[in-house]
Structures are given as structure tokens and as C-alpha cells.
Amino acid sequence: MPTQKRVGRIEGVLLPLLLVVLMIVAAVTVAFARHFGWWLRPLASEHGAAIDRLFVITLVITGLVFILVQSLLALFVFRYRGENGRRAIFYPDNPRLEITWTVIPAVILTALIVSGGRLWSRIQLTPPPPDAFAVEVWGQQFKWAIRYPGKDGKFGRTDMRLIRGDNPLGIDTKDPASKDDIFFPAGEGELHIPVGKPVVIYLRSKDVIHSFYVPQFRVKQDAVPGMVTRIWFVPTKKGTFEIACAELCGQGHYTMRGVLIVEDEAKVREWLAQQSTVADLIP
Ligand SMILES: [Cu+2]
């Protein structure tokens, strides 16, 4: 019996201490996140500001709840630790307390879910403006292929049965819309897009599910075999960015990266004009 009581006393001090350490680690991690490069990448798209705002609001609310709950837990464990002559009291229920701790989180979580859902649908379900700069990105273990619609602004038809060494995307050269398409086989070429203009990316995959991820744009969209997914955004900063695959797609997943360059629209057009078209490359 004395041993059991001593253990109770030690636990009553060690567990609260552990919780305090945990809270300090969490607070330091958040406070110095920017310094250590653990924070969100610097924002480079229009819609991203709303995502960041919601992220910070969620972090603040959950952070405060975390501190409150862990502090109370530490306090209660310490305050009511095992001691000579102490007996547990029987405490069947407290409806007022239970309703309070059910209703408050329910209201907060509902507000977060509704605002998240509204933001998500604004980003995902709103169609891109008709004059958006369009480009197709294809995932393929473990590289990205790119196709531009060319001067006519229309992507030519594709058919997987037409895929050959010199036609890696299976572009149908009989379709007039395909003649001026510009494509880069997987792992070749860079994705050039204009700054300050809506850009719509159509995603496709040749094998498994990949995910087109550019952290600075707050853009992440799966590329699913057999379907075309879409994401559109307005880049706000010029520069070179990394496209990462955000879906574990096989052994070489970690090497699946691409280069994305945001520059003035005139420069993108000029660069595109220098590229070979389907008519040049596929006889
Ligand atoms: Cu991938």
C-alpha cells in the first residue's frame, strides 16, 4: 500500500510537468515557425490570402483550446494527486456543464466548417474566366508533362491508343485543333504562366493518382487517371517555383518535381512562339 501511494504522488507531479513541457514545445514551435521555415511559404496567389486567414483563425482557436484543456488537465492531476486519507467522491453528472462543453465546441466547429466549405466552393466550384490562360499538366511516374493549347486556344483531342515514342500524350494529329498545340514530354520543359492573370490548369494522369502542388499559390489538386481535373488561380508574384507531387505515387514519388516560371504575359507569349508545335514534331 505505501508503494502505491508513493507512485500516485510521483505521477501527480510528473504528468503535469510533462503537460507543461508539451505546451512550451507547442508554443515555441508556433512562435518560431517562420524563423525555422516551418510556416506557410510566402504567398504568391490572389485566392491564397483567404486560405491563410482561415488557417490562422483555425490555429488560434485550436491553440487556445489546446492550452486551456492541457492546463486544466495538469492542474487537476496535480491538485487531486494521490495522498494519505484522500478518497474519490462520487459525481454522477452535471447537465449544465455538459451542455456548455457540447454547445460551445459545436458552434465554433460549425462556424469553421461552414466558412471552410464556402471558401473551398468559391475556389473549386467557380468556373475560370473565359480569357484565362490555359495549360494542361500530365502526371506520369515520376515526372510532369505539359501541353499548351497553342494560338487557337484549343487543346486537340487525345487518345491513349495514339501514344507512341514521339507522341507521348497520344495527341490526335487529325484534329485541326491539335496542330498548334505545344507539348513537353514528361520531365522536359518548364511551365511558364503569366503574372496577374487567371491561369487554369487542367490535370491528367497517365498512370496513378498524382497531385499538383505549388505551396506558394496555396494550390493542390489531384491528377486522376481517366479524368480531367481543374484548378485555377491568379499568380501575384513573378519568379521560379517548384511543382511538387503531393500524392504518394510510387517509389520515385519524392523525385517528382517540376519547374514553374511566373513572368509577364508578353514574355510567356514570346517564349511560346519559339517552341515547336505538334505539326513540327509529329509527322
Ligand atoms: Cu506523383
XYZ file of C-alpha atoms and ligand atoms in Angstrom:
284
model
C 0.000 0.000 0.000
C 2.635 2.647 0.844
C 4.362 1.957 -2.510
C 1.106 2.529 -4.382
C 0.581 5.843 -2.628
C 4.116 6.973 -3.430
C 3.586 6.113 -7.108
C 0.359 8.140 -7.045
C 2.225 11.117 -5.611
C 5.043 10.893 -8.193
C 2.585 10.607 -11.087
C 0.661 13.567 -9.711
C 3.764 15.700 -10.259
C 5.384 14.100 -13.331
C 2.290 14.108 -15.552
C 1.504 17.815 -15.007
C 5.194 18.577 -15.654
C 5.045 16.629 -18.933
C 1.964 18.611 -19.970
C 3.684 21.902 -19.180
C 6.709 20.831 -21.285
C 4.341 19.817 -24.106
C 2.659 23.235 -24.047
C 6.025 25.026 -24.051
C 7.201 22.942 -27.052
C 3.944 23.726 -28.910
C 4.156 27.458 -28.120
C 7.834 27.708 -29.149
C 7.140 25.750 -32.363
C 4.389 28.161 -33.386
C 6.229 31.302 -32.242
C 9.403 30.448 -34.186
C 7.747 28.646 -37.134
C 8.582 31.464 -39.538
C 12.169 31.634 -38.287
C 12.779 27.897 -38.830
C 10.965 27.829 -42.183
C 8.077 25.728 -40.843
C 5.438 28.345 -41.644
C 3.475 28.614 -44.908
C 5.592 29.599 -47.928
C 5.332 33.319 -48.822
C 2.013 33.823 -50.589
C 2.045 34.241 -54.395
C -1.608 33.976 -55.473
C -4.797 36.021 -55.130
C -7.112 33.465 -53.514
C -4.382 32.301 -51.103
C -4.920 35.230 -48.705
C -8.357 33.877 -47.730
C -6.889 30.389 -47.149
C -4.132 31.829 -44.961
C -6.647 33.871 -42.956
C -8.789 30.792 -42.286
C -5.664 28.793 -41.418
C -4.562 31.379 -38.841
C -8.077 31.665 -37.349
C -8.250 27.858 -37.011
C -4.768 27.712 -35.492
C -5.576 30.441 -32.939
C -8.874 28.827 -31.871
C -7.492 25.281 -31.635
C -4.307 26.630 -29.995
C -6.262 28.416 -27.255
C -8.416 25.327 -26.657
C -5.272 23.169 -26.525
C -3.652 25.431 -23.901
C -6.882 25.655 -21.867
C -7.560 21.889 -21.877
C -3.958 20.860 -21.152
C -3.640 23.466 -18.362
C -6.830 22.249 -16.691
C -5.696 18.631 -17.052
C -2.313 19.430 -15.490
C -3.960 21.450 -12.716
C -6.468 18.731 -11.824
C -3.900 15.915 -11.891
C -1.619 17.917 -9.602
C -4.325 19.305 -7.308
C -6.005 15.934 -6.719
C -2.937 13.669 -6.756
C -2.896 10.557 -4.514
C -2.417 11.383 -0.854
C -2.985 9.778 2.523
C -6.603 9.812 3.544
C -7.875 11.221 0.235
C -10.936 9.498 -1.223
C -12.548 9.956 -4.618
C -16.022 11.487 -4.498
C -18.961 10.148 -6.474
C -20.009 12.719 -9.058
C -22.717 11.302 -11.360
C -23.384 14.172 -13.772
C -23.710 17.903 -14.245
C -26.137 18.707 -17.097
C -25.323 22.414 -17.198
C -21.575 21.768 -17.555
C -22.130 19.036 -20.148
C -24.435 21.197 -22.274
C -21.918 24.053 -22.110
C -18.949 21.973 -23.241
C -21.005 20.407 -26.023
C -22.690 23.530 -27.394
C -19.645 25.851 -27.432
C -17.381 23.500 -29.462
C -20.330 22.610 -31.729
C -20.930 26.289 -32.547
C -17.217 27.010 -33.123
C -16.673 23.906 -35.281
C -19.821 24.587 -37.315
C -18.632 28.145 -37.997
C -15.197 26.858 -39.068
C -16.655 24.135 -41.293
C -19.155 26.499 -42.936
C -16.523 29.160 -43.662
C -14.104 26.479 -44.916
C -16.782 24.966 -47.154
C -17.747 28.361 -48.569
C -14.125 29.219 -49.305
C -13.495 25.798 -50.852
C -16.509 26.087 -53.139
C -15.523 29.639 -54.108
C -12.080 28.360 -55.160
C -13.052 24.978 -56.598
C -16.558 25.399 -57.999
C -16.347 28.864 -59.560
C -15.505 28.421 -63.253
C -12.396 30.237 -64.519
C -12.956 33.423 -66.565
C -13.208 32.623 -70.305
C -9.989 34.521 -71.072
C -7.955 32.536 -68.512
C -4.536 31.321 -69.626
C -4.978 27.559 -70.061
C -2.406 24.801 -69.784
C -2.557 21.062 -69.315
C -0.282 19.263 -66.863
C 0.039 15.489 -67.008
C 1.348 13.387 -64.159
C 3.377 10.319 -65.005
C 5.559 8.322 -62.602
C 7.666 10.373 -61.656
C 7.616 13.451 -63.849
C 5.289 16.125 -65.177
C 4.408 16.598 -68.850
C 2.985 19.895 -70.132
C 0.732 20.891 -73.030
C -0.305 24.364 -74.185
C -3.319 24.800 -76.488
C -1.365 26.959 -78.963
C -2.595 30.061 -80.825
C -6.179 28.794 -81.303
C -6.574 28.425 -77.531
C -7.978 24.902 -78.005
C -6.432 21.633 -76.919
C -6.501 18.994 -79.639
C -8.147 15.632 -79.000
C -6.080 12.921 -77.331
C -6.418 9.156 -77.389
C -4.302 6.810 -75.316
C -4.142 4.390 -78.278
C -2.127 7.013 -80.176
C 0.627 7.155 -77.536
C 3.990 6.446 -79.183
C 7.621 7.380 -78.593
C 7.263 10.678 -80.448
C 3.685 11.270 -79.260
C 3.838 10.672 -75.504
C 0.448 12.279 -74.800
C -1.413 10.493 -77.595
C -2.350 13.725 -79.390
C -4.638 13.130 -82.388
C -2.900 14.925 -85.262
C -6.053 14.574 -87.395
C -7.825 17.039 -85.117
C -7.192 20.543 -86.567
C -7.135 21.979 -83.024
C -4.076 19.857 -82.211
C -1.774 21.250 -84.957
C -0.641 24.293 -82.977
C -0.561 22.572 -79.562
C 2.788 22.762 -77.813
C 3.812 19.861 -75.619
C 6.739 18.863 -73.462
C 7.203 15.169 -72.688
C 7.396 14.211 -69.014
C 10.397 15.757 -67.303
C 11.189 18.122 -70.184
C 10.403 21.804 -70.327
C 9.191 24.302 -67.788
C 5.708 25.521 -67.039
C 5.533 29.229 -67.975
C 2.472 31.176 -66.816
C 1.599 34.903 -66.806
C 1.576 37.033 -63.657
C -1.601 38.883 -62.604
C -3.858 36.903 -64.938
C -6.200 33.984 -64.256
C -4.440 30.717 -65.065
C -6.394 27.489 -65.407
C -4.576 24.189 -65.160
C -6.202 21.019 -66.436
C -4.702 17.982 -64.758
C -4.468 14.500 -66.188
C -2.546 11.377 -65.301
C -1.112 8.590 -67.404
C -0.790 6.029 -64.627
C -1.644 6.542 -60.950
C -3.031 9.410 -58.879
C -0.631 12.339 -58.570
C -1.210 15.737 -57.023
C -0.142 19.077 -58.479
C 1.113 21.148 -55.570
C 2.583 24.645 -55.559
C 2.686 25.730 -51.900
C 3.208 29.448 -52.657
C -0.054 29.522 -54.659
C -1.971 27.545 -51.994
C -2.832 25.253 -54.899
C -3.079 21.494 -54.551
C -5.166 19.387 -56.899
C -5.121 15.674 -57.660
C -4.420 14.386 -61.169
C -6.558 11.274 -61.580
C -6.166 8.712 -64.383
C -9.217 8.631 -66.655
C -10.461 12.111 -65.827
C -9.523 15.764 -66.188
C -9.434 17.819 -63.003
C -9.175 21.578 -62.932
C -7.703 24.266 -60.714
C -7.483 27.977 -61.452
C -5.777 30.851 -59.695
C -4.173 34.245 -60.254
C -0.399 34.321 -59.639
C 0.631 37.593 -57.994
C 4.425 37.246 -57.893
C 6.968 36.729 -60.626
C 9.631 34.114 -60.064
C 10.558 30.459 -60.267
C 8.574 27.986 -58.214
C 8.713 24.254 -57.636
C 5.853 21.953 -58.575
C 5.782 19.062 -56.146
C 3.759 15.874 -56.331
C 1.652 15.759 -53.167
C 0.270 12.252 -53.600
C 2.431 9.262 -52.736
C 2.578 7.784 -56.241
C 5.307 5.148 -56.046
C 8.943 4.602 -55.163
C 10.177 7.685 -57.024
C 7.458 9.985 -55.646
C 9.986 12.134 -53.803
C 11.778 12.956 -57.074
C 8.603 14.108 -58.842
C 9.190 17.820 -59.230
C 8.722 20.370 -61.965
C 9.771 23.951 -62.591
C 7.159 26.694 -62.843
C 8.043 30.196 -64.029
C 5.747 33.175 -63.496
C 6.552 36.145 -65.729
C 4.886 38.933 -67.725
C 2.318 37.686 -70.209
C 4.252 39.187 -73.147
C 7.308 37.137 -72.156
C 5.242 33.952 -71.892
C 3.765 34.574 -75.365
C 7.222 35.296 -76.756
C 8.598 32.087 -75.220
C 5.635 30.070 -76.538
C 6.160 31.462 -80.049
C 9.678 29.976 -80.027
C 8.508 26.440 -79.183
C 7.889 23.653 -81.683
C 4.256 22.701 -82.249
C 2.621 19.325 -82.780
C 2.699 19.990 -86.551
C 6.505 20.389 -86.323
C 7.128 17.376 -84.109
C 4.652 14.654 -85.046
C 4.506 13.736 -88.731
Cu 3.352 11.713 -58.341
